[in-house]
Amino acid sequence: AALREAQEEVDLPIATAEILGRMHPVLSRRLMSVTPVVAYLPNLDLARLRPNPEEVSSVFAVSLEHLTHPETLAWYGVQVPRESMPRQVPAFRLLPDLAALAPRHEGQDLAPGAPEDEVSIWGLTGYLLHAL
């Protein structure tokens, strides 16, 4: 189901996808169960992906080297209903060249406490990347 969803969202060529594993299901902030799938797609051409504008604002690649660089990771406190203390959530700051590929759109949430000009991968996606 996850690969089919990715195909619908960005026209991902799933025929060549090799599933490497599945992560534990998590709940989104809208209380939907999400089971992330990690897959390898040989020869993936980002330029050929077609984002569904109702679901995806941009598509870009981030290297594992970037995600594992210590200065990339930031933590921000998010208030969760029915919890007295803010929950610390990870955010992966994007360098200017990547940030230019992922412009912030009107109405798009900024990681709570992040500088106004910061572009980062956070929320459920940031959480899942950090869990890898």
PDB file of C-alpha atoms in Angstrom:
ATOM      1  CA  ALA A   1       0.000   0.000   0.000  1.00  0.00           C
ATOM      2  CA  ALA A   2       2.876   2.397   0.755  1.00  0.00           C
ATOM      3  CA  LEU A   3       4.408   2.024  -2.706  1.00  0.00           C
ATOM      4  CA  ARG A   4       1.007   2.462  -4.334  1.00  0.00           C
ATOM      5  CA  GLU A   5       0.528   5.651  -2.292  1.00  0.00           C
ATOM      6  CA  ALA A   6       3.937   6.931  -3.417  1.00  0.00           C
ATOM      7  CA  GLN A   7       2.978   6.161  -7.010  1.00  0.00           C
ATOM      8  CA  GLU A   8      -0.221   8.195  -6.605  1.00  0.00           C
ATOM      9  CA  GLU A   9       1.549  11.106  -4.877  1.00  0.00           C
ATOM     10  CA  VAL A  10       4.612  11.518  -7.119  1.00  0.00           C
ATOM     11  CA  ASP A  11       4.216   8.972  -9.944  1.00  0.00           C
ATOM     12  CA  LEU A  12       7.000   6.846  -8.422  1.00  0.00           C
ATOM     13  CA  PRO A  13       8.012   3.997 -10.786  1.00  0.00           C
ATOM     14  CA  ILE A  14       7.281   1.174  -8.338  1.00  0.00           C
ATOM     15  CA  ALA A  15       7.862  -1.703 -10.787  1.00  0.00           C
ATOM     16  CA  THR A  16      11.614  -1.584 -10.087  1.00  0.00           C
ATOM     17  CA  ALA A  17      11.315  -0.958  -6.334  1.00  0.00           C
ATOM     18  CA  GLU A  18      13.088  -3.402  -4.044  1.00  0.00           C
ATOM     19  CA  ILE A  19      11.563  -3.343  -0.563  1.00  0.00           C
ATOM     20  CA  LEU A  20      14.328  -3.304   2.031  1.00  0.00           C
ATOM     21  CA  GLY A  21      12.073  -3.317   5.067  1.00  0.00           C
ATOM     22  CA  ARG A  22       9.078  -1.949   6.907  1.00  0.00           C
ATOM     23  CA  MET A  23       9.105   0.203  10.009  1.00  0.00           C
ATOM     24  CA  HIS A  24       6.701  -0.036  12.913  1.00  0.00           C
ATOM     25  CA  PRO A  25       3.353   1.691  12.310  1.00  0.00           C
ATOM     26  CA  VAL A  26       3.009   5.206  13.757  1.00  0.00           C
ATOM     27  CA  LEU A  27       0.070   7.569  14.135  1.00  0.00           C
ATOM     28  CA  SER A  28       0.011  10.821  12.211  1.00  0.00           C
ATOM     29  CA  ARG A  29      -1.216  13.994  13.875  1.00  0.00           C
ATOM     30  CA  ARG A  30      -4.558  13.313  12.181  1.00  0.00           C
ATOM     31  CA  LEU A  31      -4.569   9.900  13.905  1.00  0.00           C
ATOM     32  CA  MET A  32      -4.039   7.908  10.714  1.00  0.00           C
ATOM     33  CA  SER A  33      -1.927   4.773  11.014  1.00  0.00           C
ATOM     34  CA  VAL A  34       1.162   4.997   8.795  1.00  0.00           C
ATOM     35  CA  THR A  35       3.441   2.027   8.083  1.00  0.00           C
ATOM     36  CA  PRO A  36       6.619   3.374   6.448  1.00  0.00           C
ATOM     37  CA  VAL A  37       8.317   1.240   3.829  1.00  0.00           C
ATOM     38  CA  VAL A  38      11.992   1.603   2.962  1.00  0.00           C
ATOM     39  CA  ALA A  39      12.714   0.727  -0.646  1.00  0.00           C
ATOM     40  CA  TYR A  40      15.567   0.945  -3.106  1.00  0.00           C
ATOM     41  CA  LEU A  41      14.796   2.282  -6.564  1.00  0.00           C
ATOM     42  CA  PRO A  42      17.724   1.844  -8.955  1.00  0.00           C
ATOM     43  CA  ASN A  43      18.253   4.605 -11.491  1.00  0.00           C
ATOM     44  CA  LEU A  44      15.583   6.854 -10.003  1.00  0.00           C
ATOM     45  CA  ASP A  45      15.342  10.093 -12.000  1.00  0.00           C
ATOM     46  CA  LEU A  46      13.813  12.818  -9.814  1.00  0.00           C
ATOM     47  CA  ALA A  47      13.112  14.943 -12.893  1.00  0.00           C
ATOM     48  CA  ARG A  48      10.652  12.301 -14.112  1.00  0.00           C
ATOM     49  CA  LEU A  49       8.565  12.345 -10.927  1.00  0.00           C
ATOM     50  CA  ARG A  50       5.265  14.197 -11.189  1.00  0.00           C
ATOM     51  CA  PRO A  51       4.064  15.455  -7.782  1.00  0.00           C
ATOM     52  CA  ASN A  52       0.316  15.518  -7.248  1.00  0.00           C
ATOM     53  CA  PRO A  53      -0.150  19.207  -6.283  1.00  0.00           C
ATOM     54  CA  GLU A  54      -2.975  18.339  -3.880  1.00  0.00           C
ATOM     55  CA  GLU A  55      -0.678  16.094  -1.846  1.00  0.00           C
ATOM     56  CA  VAL A  56       2.964  17.098  -2.448  1.00  0.00           C
ATOM     57  CA  SER A  57       4.538  20.554  -2.606  1.00  0.00           C
ATOM     58  CA  SER A  58       7.982  19.520  -3.896  1.00  0.00           C
ATOM     59  CA  VAL A  59      10.240  16.543  -4.552  1.00  0.00           C
ATOM     60  CA  PHE A  60      13.963  16.597  -3.845  1.00  0.00           C
ATOM     61  CA  ALA A  61      16.742  14.224  -2.763  1.00  0.00           C
ATOM     62  CA  VAL A  62      18.703  14.500   0.461  1.00  0.00           C
ATOM     63  CA  SER A  63      21.846  12.432   0.870  1.00  0.00           C
ATOM     64  CA  LEU A  64      22.388  10.156   3.837  1.00  0.00           C
ATOM     65  CA  GLU A  65      25.594  12.111   4.430  1.00  0.00           C
ATOM     66  CA  HIS A  66      23.542  15.289   4.887  1.00  0.00           C
ATOM     67  CA  LEU A  67      21.061  13.608   7.223  1.00  0.00           C
ATOM     68  CA  THR A  68      23.837  12.201   9.412  1.00  0.00           C
ATOM     69  CA  HIS A  69      25.863  15.427   9.674  1.00  0.00           C
ATOM     70  CA  PRO A  70      25.594  16.586  13.322  1.00  0.00           C
ATOM     71  CA  GLU A  71      24.865  20.239  12.454  1.00  0.00           C
ATOM     72  CA  THR A  72      21.887  19.240  10.316  1.00  0.00           C
ATOM     73  CA  LEU A  73      19.802  17.850  13.188  1.00  0.00           C
ATOM     74  CA  ALA A  74      17.789  20.199  15.404  1.00  0.00           C
ATOM     75  CA  TRP A  75      15.203  19.471  18.087  1.00  0.00           C
ATOM     76  CA  TYR A  76      12.061  21.517  18.652  1.00  0.00           C
ATOM     77  CA  GLY A  77       9.374  21.290  21.297  1.00  0.00           C
ATOM     78  CA  VAL A  78       5.855  20.557  20.079  1.00  0.00           C
ATOM     79  CA  GLN A  79       2.877  20.749  22.411  1.00  0.00           C
ATOM     80  CA  VAL A  80       0.846  17.569  22.153  1.00  0.00           C
ATOM     81  CA  PRO A  81      -2.784  17.536  23.315  1.00  0.00           C
ATOM     82  CA  ARG A  82      -3.244  15.773  26.652  1.00  0.00           C
ATOM     83  CA  GLU A  83       0.496  15.961  27.437  1.00  0.00           C
ATOM     84  CA  SER A  84       1.781  18.447  29.995  1.00  0.00           C
ATOM     85  CA  MET A  85       5.302  18.809  28.585  1.00  0.00           C
ATOM     86  CA  PRO A  86       6.233  19.597  24.980  1.00  0.00           C
ATOM     87  CA  ARG A  87       7.457  16.608  22.992  1.00  0.00           C
ATOM     88  CA  GLN A  88      10.863  17.067  21.392  1.00  0.00           C
ATOM     89  CA  VAL A  89      10.723  16.377  17.659  1.00  0.00           C
ATOM     90  CA  PRO A  90      13.633  16.141  15.232  1.00  0.00           C
ATOM     91  CA  ALA A  91      14.083  18.444  12.263  1.00  0.00           C
ATOM     92  CA  PHE A  92      16.721  18.105   9.567  1.00  0.00           C
ATOM     93  CA  ARG A  93      17.873  21.546   8.408  1.00  0.00           C
ATOM     94  CA  LEU A  94      18.365  21.894   4.675  1.00  0.00           C
ATOM     95  CA  LEU A  95      21.417  23.664   3.300  1.00  0.00           C
ATOM     96  CA  PRO A  96      20.654  26.645   1.028  1.00  0.00           C
ATOM     97  CA  ASP A  97      21.025  24.663  -2.221  1.00  0.00           C
ATOM     98  CA  LEU A  98      18.469  22.089  -1.030  1.00  0.00           C
ATOM     99  CA  ALA A  99      16.251  24.706   0.595  1.00  0.00           C
ATOM    100  CA  ALA A 100      15.917  26.405  -2.794  1.00  0.00           C
ATOM    101  CA  LEU A 101      14.395  23.164  -4.131  1.00  0.00           C
ATOM    102  CA  ALA A 102      11.910  22.978  -1.258  1.00  0.00           C
ATOM    103  CA  PRO A 103      10.437  26.474  -0.960  1.00  0.00           C
ATOM    104  CA  ARG A 104       7.985  27.080   1.871  1.00  0.00           C
ATOM    105  CA  HIS A 105       4.431  27.522   0.657  1.00  0.00           C
ATOM    106  CA  GLU A 106       1.704  29.747   2.056  1.00  0.00           C
ATOM    107  CA  GLY A 107       0.027  28.011   4.980  1.00  0.00           C
ATOM    108  CA  GLN A 108       2.855  25.484   5.362  1.00  0.00           C
ATOM    109  CA  ASP A 109       3.803  24.876   8.967  1.00  0.00           C
ATOM    110  CA  LEU A 110       7.222  25.851  10.263  1.00  0.00           C
ATOM    111  CA  ALA A 111       8.829  23.611  12.864  1.00  0.00           C
ATOM    112  CA  PRO A 112       7.801  25.145  16.235  1.00  0.00           C
ATOM    113  CA  GLY A 113      10.642  27.288  17.563  1.00  0.00           C
ATOM    114  CA  ALA A 114      12.613  27.162  14.316  1.00  0.00           C
ATOM    115  CA  PRO A 115      14.016  30.380  12.855  1.00  0.00           C
ATOM    116  CA  GLU A 116      11.616  31.951  10.355  1.00  0.00           C
ATOM    117  CA  ASP A 117      14.048  31.492   7.457  1.00  0.00           C
ATOM    118  CA  GLU A 118      14.857  27.839   8.209  1.00  0.00           C
ATOM    119  CA  VAL A 119      13.718  25.184   5.760  1.00  0.00           C
ATOM    120  CA  SER A 120      13.737  21.748   7.316  1.00  0.00           C
ATOM    121  CA  ILE A 121      12.325  18.254   7.116  1.00  0.00           C
ATOM    122  CA  TRP A 122      10.311  17.791  10.286  1.00  0.00           C
ATOM    123  CA  GLY A 123       6.988  16.463  11.500  1.00  0.00           C
ATOM    124  CA  LEU A 124       6.189  12.861  10.669  1.00  0.00           C
ATOM    125  CA  THR A 125       8.787  12.715   7.894  1.00  0.00           C
ATOM    126  CA  GLY A 126      11.512  14.070  10.188  1.00  0.00           C
ATOM    127  CA  TYR A 127      10.496  11.635  12.916  1.00  0.00           C
ATOM    128  CA  LEU A 128      10.645   8.687  10.520  1.00  0.00           C
ATOM    129  CA  LEU A 129      14.007   9.711   9.070  1.00  0.00           C
ATOM    130  CA  HIS A 130      15.426  10.045  12.578  1.00  0.00           C
ATOM    131  CA  ALA A 131      14.061   6.607  13.502  1.00  0.00           C
ATOM    132  CA  LEU A 132      15.958   5.018  10.607  1.00  0.00           C
TER     133      LEU A 132
END
